[in-house]
Amino acid sequence: MAAPVPISEVKGNTRENRTAAHSHIKGLGLTNEGRASSAGGGFIGQAAAREACGIVVDLVRAKKMSGRAVLLAGGPGTGKTALALAVSQELGTKVPFCPIVGSEIYSAEVKKTEALMENFRRAIGLRVKETKEVYEGEVTELTPEEAENPLGGYGRTISHLLITMKSAKGTKKLRLDPSIYEAIQKERVRLGDVIYIEANTGAVKRVGRSDAYATEFDLEAEEYVPIPKGDVHKKKEIVQDVTLHDLDVANARPQGGQDIMSMMGQLMKPRKTEITEKLRLEINKVVNKYIDQGVADLVPGVLFIDEVHMLDLEAFTFLNRALESPLSPLVILASNRGLTHIRGGSSLPRSAHGIPTDLLARLLIIPTHPYSPPEIQQIIKTRTKTEGLLITDPALGQVSSLGEKVSLRYALQLLAPASVLAKVSGREGGTIDVDDITECEGLFLDARRSAHNLATGDGYIA
Ligand SMILES: Nc1ncnc2c1ncn2[C@@H]1O[C@H](COP(=O)(O)OP(=O)(O)O)[C@@H](O)[C@H]1O
Ligand SMILES: [Mg+2]
């Protein structure tokens, strides 16, 4: 059985934010009664879908949504991705939210189902409460003690670390192992920081800067904290949020035995670890034990699969099964497809949204609708503000009409290049005018015009 890993060694798994196009969305913009206000949270229109998402958020908070799935269905540019992001913002940072795009699961190195499983487990959180013996206080002295390198050769090594910590009740001087010095450097601890060191594991956590230094000039946003109460050496309740995937990674041991050859092998190769089904089952057992003992709480989060029609039959089957598992998050799917063939199932009849009927049957479907011209205009206006662009009223009118005629996406994408043109032609303050929009329209085709060109012109290589 895998020994439960000390939670403190577990790193987070935040992924890069790839959705700058939605930076104006701050939430679902609902009133206390759950009604959509006309332009709340950066959202314009799409009231019914926002209210439906609000109910989903409430259910997730009440932990009544795990193992279920919701489908956001609607045409391109109707705000499906934006809605999913707003749901995650409403849930807050403590509830895991794992966004992927359907096509992400195809890779030469990892099996599709393995990639899906990994993301399922990124979307399930565990909140662990532990009472630990710690040393906590403001760092008033930090001196590494050097010694001759015992292995000979050049250089000196750190033999000990002297650290003095101050709390409200007193100060304590500790002489610590050099490994803790590394941890301290990683956390970038300097004099005047409040930190705690776990007595058993030696894990170091920087809490913030002591508020005695609150007046010092600092460019970075710092968190100032008071000097800890009580003694330096004490018991402290520590709350940590990790995901099941974090636990998997932390417990996956490098492959190979403990003999010299395989250890050398590990030095040469980048450490490849494998998360096996067996390991996951064992982690689940440990997790369930923690939950039964009241040490940990399960925090089922949200797995968002955008462009879900990119999944194939095998992946859908897996999804169906994974939703049955007792440790399952809420799954939000999004698709802009109508009746179409399922990927990998062209011999089957066409199916709604490119999703097999057995999965469809268990989905709650939230439709999104195309926007009205005034809504389009307002969305574009919001976007120009967020991107810090200036635009004349006639130009705004023209972009908006493109939003209606072509697509909202196309209209939004023209804004940035149009502002470049506006600056190049030296318009005052770089304000986008009608001419810039017209020129951009000529420079950048939309999908329909490009297809039309191909059909009527020479059509490249067929
Ligand atoms: N109701 C809305 N209010 C404000 N912005 C919106 C709204 N709907 C969509 N957008 C914005 O329009 C763009 C396209 O929407 P998106 O969510 O990507 O559409 P979809 O995923 O349905 O294809 C994004 O930049 C999105 O933030
Ligand atoms: Mg989308």
CSV table of C-alpha atoms and ligand atoms in Angstrom, one decimal:
chain,number,residue,atom,x,y,z
A,1,MET,CA,0.0,0.0,0.0
A,2,ALA,CA,1.3,3.4,-0.9
A,3,ALA,CA,2.3,5.4,2.2
A,4,PRO,CA,0.2,8.5,2.3
A,5,VAL,CA,2.5,11.2,1.1
A,6,PRO,CA,3.1,14.2,3.4
A,7,ILE,CA,0.6,16.7,2.0
A,8,SER,CA,3.1,19.4,2.4
A,9,GLU,CA,5.2,18.0,-0.4
A,10,VAL,CA,2.3,18.3,-2.8
A,11,LYS,CA,2.5,21.0,-5.4
A,12,GLY,CA,-0.4,22.7,-6.9
A,13,ASN,CA,-1.4,22.2,-10.5
A,14,THR,CA,-2.6,25.5,-11.7
A,15,ARG,CA,-2.5,25.8,-15.5
A,16,GLU,CA,-1.8,28.7,-17.6
A,17,ASN,CA,-4.8,30.8,-18.4
A,18,ARG,CA,-5.5,30.5,-22.0
A,19,THR,CA,-8.6,32.6,-22.2
A,20,ALA,CA,-7.6,36.2,-22.4
A,21,ALA,CA,-10.5,36.7,-24.8
A,22,HIS,CA,-12.8,36.4,-21.8
A,23,SER,CA,-10.9,38.8,-19.5
A,24,HIS,CA,-14.0,41.0,-19.3
A,25,ILE,CA,-16.1,38.2,-17.8
A,26,LYS,CA,-16.0,38.5,-14.0
A,27,GLY,CA,-18.9,36.2,-13.0
A,28,LEU,CA,-22.4,35.2,-14.0
A,29,GLY,CA,-23.7,38.6,-12.8
A,30,LEU,CA,-26.7,37.3,-11.0
A,31,THR,CA,-28.8,39.0,-8.3
A,32,ASN,CA,-29.3,37.4,-4.9
A,33,GLU,CA,-32.5,35.9,-6.2
A,34,GLY,CA,-30.5,34.3,-9.0
A,35,ARG,CA,-31.8,36.5,-11.7
A,36,ALA,CA,-29.5,37.8,-14.5
A,37,SER,CA,-29.0,41.5,-14.2
A,38,SER,CA,-28.8,43.1,-17.7
A,39,ALA,CA,-25.0,43.6,-17.7
A,40,GLY,CA,-23.6,42.0,-14.6
A,41,GLY,CA,-20.2,40.5,-14.2
A,42,GLY,CA,-19.3,41.7,-17.7
A,43,PHE,CA,-22.1,39.5,-19.2
A,44,ILE,CA,-24.6,40.9,-21.6
A,45,GLY,CA,-27.8,39.1,-22.4
A,46,GLN,CA,-28.0,35.3,-22.5
A,47,ALA,CA,-30.1,35.6,-19.4
A,48,ALA,CA,-31.7,32.2,-19.2
A,49,ALA,CA,-28.4,30.3,-19.7
A,50,ARG,CA,-26.8,32.5,-17.0
A,51,GLU,CA,-29.6,31.7,-14.6
A,52,ALA,CA,-29.3,28.0,-15.3
A,53,CYS,CA,-25.6,28.2,-14.7
A,54,GLY,CA,-26.3,30.0,-11.4
A,55,ILE,CA,-28.4,27.0,-10.3
A,56,VAL,CA,-25.5,24.6,-11.3
A,57,VAL,CA,-23.2,26.7,-9.1
A,58,ASP,CA,-25.5,26.4,-6.2
A,59,LEU,CA,-25.7,22.7,-6.7
A,60,VAL,CA,-21.9,22.3,-6.8
A,61,ARG,CA,-21.6,24.3,-3.6
A,62,ALA,CA,-24.1,22.0,-2.0
A,63,LYS,CA,-22.1,19.1,-3.3
A,64,LYS,CA,-25.2,17.8,-5.1
A,65,MET,CA,-23.7,17.9,-8.6
A,66,SER,CA,-20.9,15.4,-8.6
A,67,GLY,CA,-21.2,12.6,-11.1
A,68,ARG,CA,-23.5,14.7,-13.2
A,69,ALA,CA,-23.0,16.5,-16.5
A,70,VAL,CA,-24.2,19.6,-18.1
A,71,LEU,CA,-24.0,20.5,-21.8
A,72,LEU,CA,-23.8,24.0,-23.0
A,73,ALA,CA,-25.2,23.8,-26.6
A,74,GLY,CA,-25.4,26.7,-29.0
A,75,GLY,CA,-23.8,28.2,-32.1
A,76,PRO,CA,-20.3,29.6,-32.3
A,77,GLY,CA,-19.7,32.8,-30.4
A,78,THR,CA,-22.8,32.5,-28.2
A,79,GLY,CA,-20.8,32.6,-25.0
A,80,LYS,CA,-20.5,28.9,-24.0
A,81,THR,CA,-16.9,29.1,-23.0
A,82,ALA,CA,-17.5,32.5,-21.3
A,83,LEU,CA,-20.3,30.9,-19.3
A,84,ALA,CA,-18.1,28.0,-18.1
A,85,LEU,CA,-15.4,30.4,-17.0
A,86,ALA,CA,-18.0,32.5,-15.2
A,87,VAL,CA,-19.1,29.3,-13.4
A,88,SER,CA,-15.5,28.8,-12.2
A,89,GLN,CA,-15.3,32.4,-11.0
A,90,GLU,CA,-18.5,32.1,-9.1
A,91,LEU,CA,-17.2,28.9,-7.4
A,92,GLY,CA,-14.0,30.7,-6.2
A,93,THR,CA,-10.4,29.5,-6.1
A,94,LYS,CA,-11.0,26.8,-3.5
A,95,VAL,CA,-13.1,24.7,-5.7
A,96,PRO,CA,-11.0,23.0,-8.4
A,97,PHE,CA,-11.9,23.9,-12.0
A,98,CYS,CA,-10.1,22.1,-14.8
A,99,PRO,CA,-10.7,23.4,-18.3
A,100,ILE,CA,-9.7,21.3,-21.3
A,101,VAL,CA,-10.5,21.2,-25.0
A,102,GLY,CA,-11.8,17.9,-26.4
A,103,SER,CA,-8.8,17.6,-28.8
A,104,GLU,CA,-6.3,17.9,-26.0
A,105,ILE,CA,-6.7,14.2,-25.2
A,106,TYR,CA,-5.0,13.1,-28.4
A,107,SER,CA,-1.3,12.8,-28.0
A,108,ALA,CA,1.3,10.3,-29.0
A,109,GLU,CA,2.5,9.7,-25.5
A,110,VAL,CA,-0.5,9.4,-23.4
A,111,LYS,CA,-3.6,7.2,-24.0
A,112,LYS,CA,-6.8,9.2,-24.5
A,113,THR,CA,-8.5,7.6,-21.6
A,114,GLU,CA,-5.5,8.2,-19.4
A,115,ALA,CA,-5.5,11.9,-20.3
A,116,LEU,CA,-9.2,12.1,-19.5
A,117,MET,CA,-8.7,10.3,-16.2
A,118,GLU,CA,-5.9,12.7,-15.2
A,119,ASN,CA,-8.2,15.7,-15.8
A,120,PHE,CA,-11.0,14.1,-13.9
A,121,ARG,CA,-8.7,13.9,-10.9
A,122,ARG,CA,-7.5,17.5,-11.4
A,123,ALA,CA,-11.1,18.5,-10.9
A,124,ILE,CA,-11.6,16.8,-7.5
A,125,GLY,CA,-10.2,18.6,-4.5
A,126,LEU,CA,-9.4,17.4,-1.0
A,127,ARG,CA,-9.3,19.8,1.9
A,128,VAL,CA,-7.1,18.5,4.5
A,129,LYS,CA,-7.1,19.8,8.1
A,130,GLU,CA,-4.2,18.7,10.2
A,131,THR,CA,-2.9,19.8,13.5
A,132,LYS,CA,0.8,20.0,13.3
A,133,GLU,CA,3.7,20.8,15.5
A,134,VAL,CA,5.3,23.9,14.0
A,135,TYR,CA,7.8,26.7,14.7
A,136,GLU,CA,6.2,29.9,13.7
A,137,GLY,CA,7.3,33.5,13.9
A,138,GLU,CA,9.0,36.4,12.3
A,139,VAL,CA,12.5,35.6,11.0
A,140,THR,CA,15.0,37.9,12.8
A,141,GLU,CA,18.1,36.0,12.0
A,142,LEU,CA,19.0,33.7,9.1
A,143,THR,CA,22.6,32.5,9.0
A,144,PRO,CA,23.8,29.6,7.0
A,145,GLU,CA,26.9,28.0,8.6
A,146,GLU,CA,29.5,26.9,6.2
A,147,ALA,CA,32.0,24.0,6.5
A,148,GLU,CA,34.7,22.4,4.4
A,149,ASN,CA,33.2,20.0,1.8
A,150,PRO,CA,33.4,16.6,3.5
A,151,LEU,CA,33.8,14.9,0.1
A,152,GLY,CA,36.9,16.9,-0.5
A,153,GLY,CA,37.2,18.9,-3.7
A,154,TYR,CA,36.5,22.5,-4.0
A,155,GLY,CA,33.9,24.7,-2.5
A,156,ARG,CA,32.3,24.7,0.9
A,157,THR,CA,28.9,23.3,1.9
A,158,ILE,CA,26.3,24.5,4.3
A,159,SER,CA,26.5,22.4,7.4
A,160,HIS,CA,23.8,24.1,9.4
A,161,LEU,CA,21.3,26.9,9.3
A,162,LEU,CA,20.8,29.2,12.2
A,163,ILE,CA,17.5,30.8,12.3
A,164,THR,CA,15.9,33.0,15.0
A,165,MET,CA,12.1,33.4,15.1
A,166,LYS,CA,10.1,35.8,17.1
A,167,SER,CA,6.5,35.5,18.2
A,168,ALA,CA,4.3,37.5,20.5
A,169,LYS,CA,5.4,35.5,23.5
A,170,GLY,CA,9.1,35.1,22.9
A,171,THR,CA,11.9,34.2,20.5
A,172,LYS,CA,13.6,31.0,19.7
A,173,LYS,CA,16.9,30.1,18.0
A,174,LEU,CA,17.0,27.0,15.9
A,175,ARG,CA,19.9,25.1,14.4
A,176,LEU,CA,18.5,23.3,11.4
A,177,ASP,CA,19.5,20.8,8.8
A,178,PRO,CA,20.9,22.2,5.5
A,179,SER,CA,18.0,20.7,3.6
A,180,ILE,CA,15.7,23.2,5.2
A,181,TYR,CA,17.9,25.9,3.9
A,182,GLU,CA,16.9,24.9,0.4
A,183,ALA,CA,13.3,25.0,1.3
A,184,ILE,CA,13.8,28.5,2.8
A,185,GLN,CA,15.5,29.7,-0.4
A,186,LYS,CA,12.7,28.3,-2.5
A,187,GLU,CA,10.1,30.2,-0.5
A,188,ARG,CA,12.3,33.3,-0.8
A,189,VAL,CA,12.3,33.9,2.8
A,190,ARG,CA,14.1,37.0,4.0
A,191,LEU,CA,14.5,38.8,7.3
A,192,GLY,CA,11.2,40.2,8.5
A,193,ASP,CA,9.0,37.5,6.9
A,194,VAL,CA,6.6,35.5,9.0
A,195,ILE,CA,7.1,31.7,8.3
A,196,TYR,CA,6.3,28.4,9.8
A,197,ILE,CA,8.4,25.3,9.7
A,198,GLU,CA,6.8,21.9,10.3
A,199,ALA,CA,8.6,20.1,13.0
A,200,ASN,CA,8.2,16.6,11.5
A,201,THR,CA,8.8,17.2,7.8
A,202,GLY,CA,10.8,20.3,7.8
A,203,ALA,CA,8.5,21.9,5.3
A,204,VAL,CA,8.7,25.6,5.2
A,205,LYS,CA,5.8,27.9,4.4
A,206,ARG,CA,6.1,31.7,4.1
A,207,VAL,CA,2.9,33.2,5.5
A,208,GLY,CA,3.7,36.8,4.6
A,209,ARG,CA,5.7,39.9,5.5
A,210,SER,CA,5.6,41.0,9.1
A,211,ASP,CA,3.4,44.1,9.4
A,212,ALA,CA,6.1,45.8,11.3
A,213,TYR,CA,7.5,46.4,7.8
A,214,ALA,CA,4.2,47.5,6.3
A,215,THR,CA,5.5,51.0,5.5
A,216,GLU,CA,8.5,49.9,3.5
A,217,PHE,CA,8.3,50.7,-0.2
A,218,ASP,CA,7.5,47.6,-2.2
A,219,LEU,CA,6.6,47.2,-5.8
A,220,GLU,CA,5.1,43.8,-5.5
A,221,ALA,CA,1.8,43.3,-3.8
A,222,GLU,CA,2.8,41.9,-0.4
A,223,GLU,CA,0.6,40.3,2.2
A,224,TYR,CA,1.3,41.8,5.6
A,225,VAL,CA,0.6,39.7,8.6
A,226,PRO,CA,0.8,40.3,12.3
A,227,ILE,CA,3.4,38.6,14.4
A,228,PRO,CA,2.0,35.2,15.4
A,229,LYS,CA,0.4,34.8,18.8
A,230,GLY,CA,1.6,32.4,21.4
A,231,ASP,CA,5.0,30.6,21.5
A,232,VAL,CA,7.2,30.0,18.6
A,233,HIS,CA,7.0,26.2,19.1
A,234,LYS,CA,3.3,25.2,19.1
A,235,LYS,CA,0.6,23.2,17.6
A,236,LYS,CA,-1.2,24.7,14.7
A,237,GLU,CA,-4.2,23.7,12.5
A,238,ILE,CA,-3.1,23.8,8.9
A,239,VAL,CA,-5.7,23.7,6.1
A,240,GLN,CA,-4.5,22.6,2.7
A,241,ASP,CA,-6.3,22.2,-0.6
A,242,VAL,CA,-4.9,19.6,-3.0
A,243,THR,CA,-6.4,17.7,-5.9
A,244,LEU,CA,-6.5,14.0,-6.3
A,245,HIS,CA,-4.1,14.4,-9.3
A,246,ASP,CA,-1.6,16.2,-7.0
A,247,LEU,CA,-1.7,13.2,-4.7
A,248,ASP,CA,-1.2,10.8,-7.7
A,249,VAL,CA,1.8,12.7,-8.9
A,250,ALA,CA,3.4,13.0,-5.5
A,251,ASN,CA,3.0,9.3,-4.8
A,252,ALA,CA,4.2,8.1,-8.2
A,253,ARG,CA,7.6,6.7,-7.7
A,254,PRO,CA,10.2,6.6,-10.4
A,255,GLN,CA,10.2,3.3,-12.2
A,256,GLY,CA,13.0,0.8,-11.6
A,257,GLY,CA,14.5,-0.8,-8.5
A,258,GLN,CA,16.8,0.4,-5.8
A,259,ASP,CA,20.0,-1.2,-7.2
A,260,ILE,CA,22.9,0.9,-8.4
A,261,MET,CA,22.4,0.4,-12.1
A,262,SER,CA,18.8,1.5,-12.1
A,263,MET,CA,19.5,4.4,-9.8
A,264,MET,CA,22.2,5.5,-12.2
A,265,GLY,CA,19.7,5.1,-15.0
A,266,GLN,CA,17.4,7.5,-13.2
A,267,LEU,CA,20.2,10.1,-13.1
A,268,MET,CA,20.6,9.9,-16.9
A,269,LYS,CA,17.0,9.9,-17.9
A,270,PRO,CA,14.6,12.6,-17.0
A,271,ARG,CA,12.6,11.1,-14.2
A,272,LYS,CA,9.6,9.5,-15.7
A,273,THR,CA,7.0,8.5,-13.3
A,274,GLU,CA,3.9,6.5,-14.1
A,275,ILE,CA,0.6,6.8,-12.5
A,276,THR,CA,-1.0,3.4,-12.6
A,277,GLU,CA,-4.6,2.4,-12.1
A,278,LYS,CA,-3.4,0.5,-9.0
A,279,LEU,CA,-1.8,3.6,-7.5
A,280,ARG,CA,-5.0,5.5,-8.0
A,281,LEU,CA,-7.1,2.9,-6.3
A,282,GLU,CA,-4.7,3.0,-3.4
A,283,ILE,CA,-4.8,6.7,-3.2
A,284,ASN,CA,-8.6,6.6,-3.2
A,285,LYS,CA,-8.5,4.2,-0.3
A,286,VAL,CA,-6.3,6.5,1.7
A,287,VAL,CA,-8.5,9.5,0.8
A,288,ASN,CA,-11.6,7.6,1.9
A,289,LYS,CA,-10.0,6.8,5.1
A,290,TYR,CA,-9.1,10.4,5.7
A,291,ILE,CA,-12.6,11.4,5.0
A,292,ASP,CA,-14.1,8.8,7.3
A,293,GLN,CA,-11.7,10.0,10.1
A,294,GLY,CA,-12.9,13.5,9.5
A,295,VAL,CA,-9.4,14.7,8.7
A,296,ALA,CA,-10.2,15.6,5.1
A,297,ASP,CA,-13.2,16.9,3.1
A,298,LEU,CA,-13.9,16.1,-0.4
A,299,VAL,CA,-14.4,19.1,-2.6
A,300,PRO,CA,-15.8,18.0,-5.9
A,301,GLY,CA,-15.1,20.6,-8.5
A,302,VAL,CA,-15.7,21.1,-12.2
A,303,LEU,CA,-14.2,19.5,-15.3
A,304,PHE,CA,-15.0,21.6,-18.3
A,305,ILE,CA,-14.6,19.9,-21.7
A,306,ASP,CA,-14.9,22.5,-24.4
A,307,GLU,CA,-15.6,21.4,-28.1
A,308,VAL,CA,-16.7,18.1,-26.7
A,309,HIS,CA,-17.6,16.8,-30.2
A,310,MET,CA,-13.8,16.4,-30.7
A,311,LEU,CA,-14.0,13.3,-28.4
A,312,ASP,CA,-14.4,9.9,-30.1
A,313,LEU,CA,-16.5,6.9,-29.2
A,314,GLU,CA,-13.9,5.4,-27.0
A,315,ALA,CA,-13.5,8.6,-25.0
A,316,PHE,CA,-17.3,9.0,-24.7
A,317,THR,CA,-17.6,5.5,-23.3
A,318,PHE,CA,-14.9,6.2,-20.8
A,319,LEU,CA,-16.7,9.5,-19.8
A,320,ASN,CA,-19.9,7.6,-19.2
A,321,ARG,CA,-18.1,5.1,-16.9
A,322,ALA,CA,-16.1,7.8,-15.1
A,323,LEU,CA,-19.3,9.7,-14.3
A,324,GLU,CA,-20.5,6.6,-12.4
A,325,SER,CA,-17.5,6.6,-10.1
A,326,PRO,CA,-18.2,7.8,-6.5
A,327,LEU,CA,-15.3,10.2,-6.8
A,328,SER,CA,-16.5,12.3,-9.7
A,329,PRO,CA,-16.7,16.0,-10.4
A,330,LEU,CA,-19.4,17.9,-12.2
A,331,VAL,CA,-18.6,17.7,-15.9
A,332,ILE,CA,-19.6,20.7,-18.1
A,333,LEU,CA,-19.5,20.0,-21.8
A,334,ALA,CA,-19.8,22.5,-24.6
A,335,SER,CA,-20.5,21.9,-28.2
A,336,ASN,CA,-21.5,24.0,-31.2
A,337,ARG,CA,-22.5,21.1,-33.4
A,338,GLY,CA,-26.0,20.2,-34.5
A,339,LEU,CA,-26.9,16.7,-35.8
A,340,THR,CA,-23.6,15.1,-36.8
A,341,HIS,CA,-21.6,12.0,-36.8
A,342,ILE,CA,-19.7,11.0,-33.7
A,343,ARG,CA,-16.0,11.0,-34.2
A,344,GLY,CA,-14.8,7.4,-34.8
A,345,GLY,CA,-18.4,6.3,-35.5
A,346,SER,CA,-19.2,7.3,-39.0
A,347,SER,CA,-21.1,4.0,-39.5
A,348,LEU,CA,-23.5,5.1,-36.8
A,349,PRO,CA,-26.5,7.3,-37.5
A,350,ARG,CA,-26.0,11.0,-36.8
A,351,SER,CA,-26.4,12.1,-33.2
A,352,ALA,CA,-27.3,15.4,-31.6
A,353,HIS,CA,-24.3,17.6,-30.8
A,354,GLY,CA,-21.9,14.8,-31.9
A,355,ILE,CA,-22.5,13.0,-28.6
A,356,PRO,CA,-23.7,9.4,-28.3
A,357,THR,CA,-27.3,9.0,-27.2
A,358,ASP,CA,-26.5,7.1,-24.0
A,359,LEU,CA,-24.4,10.1,-22.7
A,360,LEU,CA,-26.9,12.6,-24.0
A,361,ALA,CA,-29.6,10.9,-22.0
A,362,ARG,CA,-27.9,11.8,-18.7
A,363,LEU,CA,-27.1,15.4,-19.6
A,364,LEU,CA,-28.8,18.6,-18.5
A,365,ILE,CA,-28.7,20.7,-21.6
A,366,ILE,CA,-28.5,24.5,-21.4
A,367,PRO,CA,-29.0,26.2,-24.7
A,368,THR,CA,-27.3,29.4,-25.7
A,369,HIS,CA,-28.9,31.7,-28.3
A,370,PRO,CA,-27.5,34.1,-30.8
A,371,TYR,CA,-27.3,37.8,-29.7
A,372,SER,CA,-29.6,40.6,-30.8
A,373,PRO,CA,-27.9,43.6,-32.6
A,374,PRO,CA,-28.0,45.8,-29.5
A,375,GLU,CA,-26.4,43.0,-27.4
A,376,ILE,CA,-23.7,42.5,-30.0
A,377,GLN,CA,-23.0,46.2,-29.9
A,378,GLN,CA,-22.7,46.2,-26.1
A,379,ILE,CA,-20.4,43.2,-26.0
A,380,ILE,CA,-18.1,44.8,-28.5
A,381,LYS,CA,-18.1,48.0,-26.5
A,382,THR,CA,-17.2,46.1,-23.3
A,383,ARG,CA,-14.4,44.4,-25.2
A,384,THR,CA,-12.9,47.7,-26.5
A,385,LYS,CA,-12.9,49.0,-22.9
A,386,THR,CA,-11.2,45.9,-21.6
A,387,GLU,CA,-8.6,46.0,-24.3
A,388,GLY,CA,-8.1,49.7,-23.7
A,389,LEU,CA,-9.1,50.7,-27.3
A,390,LEU,CA,-10.8,53.8,-28.5
A,391,ILE,CA,-13.4,53.7,-31.2
A,392,THR,CA,-15.7,56.2,-32.9
A,393,ASP,CA,-19.4,55.6,-32.8
A,394,PRO,CA,-19.8,55.0,-36.5
A,395,ALA,CA,-16.9,52.5,-36.4
A,396,LEU,CA,-18.5,50.8,-33.5
A,397,GLY,CA,-21.7,50.6,-35.5
A,398,GLN,CA,-19.8,49.0,-38.4
A,399,VAL,CA,-18.1,46.4,-36.3
A,400,SER,CA,-21.4,45.6,-34.7
A,401,SER,CA,-23.1,45.0,-38.0
A,402,LEU,CA,-20.2,42.7,-38.9
A,403,GLY,CA,-21.0,40.9,-35.6
A,404,GLU,CA,-24.5,40.3,-36.9
A,405,LYS,CA,-23.7,39.5,-40.5
A,406,VAL,CA,-20.6,37.4,-40.0
A,407,SER,CA,-20.1,36.4,-36.4
A,408,LEU,CA,-19.4,37.9,-33.0
A,409,ARG,CA,-16.0,36.3,-32.9
A,410,TYR,CA,-15.0,37.8,-36.3
A,411,ALA,CA,-16.1,41.2,-35.1
A,412,LEU,CA,-14.2,40.9,-31.8
A,413,GLN,CA,-11.1,39.7,-33.6
A,414,LEU,CA,-11.0,42.7,-35.9
A,415,LEU,CA,-10.6,45.1,-33.0
A,416,ALA,CA,-7.0,44.6,-32.3
A,417,PRO,CA,-5.7,44.8,-35.9
A,418,ALA,CA,-8.0,47.8,-36.5
A,419,SER,CA,-6.4,49.6,-33.6
A,420,VAL,CA,-2.9,48.9,-35.1
A,421,LEU,CA,-4.0,50.5,-38.4
A,422,ALA,CA,-5.5,53.4,-36.5
A,423,LYS,CA,-2.1,54.0,-34.8
A,424,VAL,CA,-0.2,53.6,-38.0
A,425,SER,CA,-2.3,56.2,-39.9
A,426,GLY,CA,-1.7,58.5,-37.0
A,427,ARG,CA,-5.3,59.0,-35.8
A,428,GLU,CA,-5.6,61.0,-32.7
A,429,GLY,CA,-5.1,58.8,-29.6
A,430,GLY,CA,-5.2,55.7,-31.9
A,431,THR,CA,-9.0,56.0,-32.1
A,432,ILE,CA,-10.4,53.3,-34.5
A,433,ASP,CA,-12.4,54.8,-37.3
A,434,VAL,CA,-14.6,53.5,-40.1
A,435,ASP,CA,-11.7,53.4,-42.6
A,436,ASP,CA,-9.7,51.2,-40.3
A,437,ILE,CA,-12.5,48.7,-40.0
A,438,THR,CA,-13.1,48.7,-43.7
A,439,GLU,CA,-9.4,48.1,-44.4
A,440,CYS,CA,-9.2,45.3,-41.9
A,441,GLU,CA,-12.2,43.6,-43.5
A,442,GLY,CA,-10.2,43.6,-46.7
A,443,LEU,CA,-7.1,42.3,-45.1
A,444,PHE,CA,-8.7,39.5,-43.1
A,445,LEU,CA,-11.3,37.2,-44.5
A,446,ASP,CA,-13.9,35.5,-42.5
A,447,ALA,CA,-14.6,31.8,-43.0
A,448,ARG,CA,-17.5,32.3,-45.3
A,449,ARG,CA,-15.7,34.7,-47.6
A,450,SER,CA,-12.7,32.5,-47.7
A,451,ALA,CA,-14.8,29.5,-48.6
A,452,HIS,CA,-16.5,31.5,-51.3
A,453,ASN,CA,-13.2,32.5,-52.8
A,454,LEU,CA,-12.1,28.9,-52.9
A,455,ALA,CA,-15.3,27.8,-54.6
A,456,THR,CA,-15.3,30.5,-57.2
A,457,GLY,CA,-11.6,31.1,-57.8
A,458,ASP,CA,-8.7,28.8,-58.5
A,459,GLY,CA,-9.3,26.9,-55.3
A,460,TYR,CA,-5.6,25.9,-54.6
A,461,ILE,CA,-4.9,22.2,-54.5
A,462,ALA,CA,-8.0,20.1,-54.1
B,1,LIG,N1,-23.1,37.4,-23.1
B,1,LIG,C1,-21.9,37.9,-23.3
B,1,LIG,N2,-21.5,39.0,-22.7
B,1,LIG,C2,-20.2,39.4,-22.9
B,1,LIG,N3,-19.3,38.8,-23.7
B,1,LIG,C3,-19.7,37.7,-24.3
B,1,LIG,C4,-21.0,37.2,-24.2
B,1,LIG,N4,-21.0,36.1,-24.9
B,1,LIG,C5,-19.8,35.9,-25.5
B,1,LIG,N5,-19.0,36.9,-25.2
B,1,LIG,C6,-17.6,37.1,-25.6
B,1,LIG,O1,-17.7,36.8,-27.0
B,1,LIG,C7,-16.6,36.0,-27.4
B,1,LIG,C8,-17.0,34.6,-28.0
B,1,LIG,O2,-17.7,33.9,-27.0
B,1,LIG,P1,-17.3,32.4,-26.6
B,1,LIG,O3,-17.7,32.2,-25.2
B,1,LIG,O4,-15.9,32.1,-27.0
B,1,LIG,O5,-18.3,31.6,-27.5
B,1,LIG,P2,-18.5,30.1,-27.8
B,1,LIG,O6,-17.7,29.4,-26.8
B,1,LIG,O7,-20.0,29.8,-27.5
B,1,LIG,O8,-18.1,29.8,-29.2
B,1,LIG,C9,-15.7,35.8,-26.2
B,1,LIG,O9,-14.7,36.8,-26.2
B,1,LIG,C10,-16.7,36.0,-25.1
B,1,LIG,O10,-16.1,36.5,-23.9
B,2,MG,MG,-16.0,28.1,-27.1
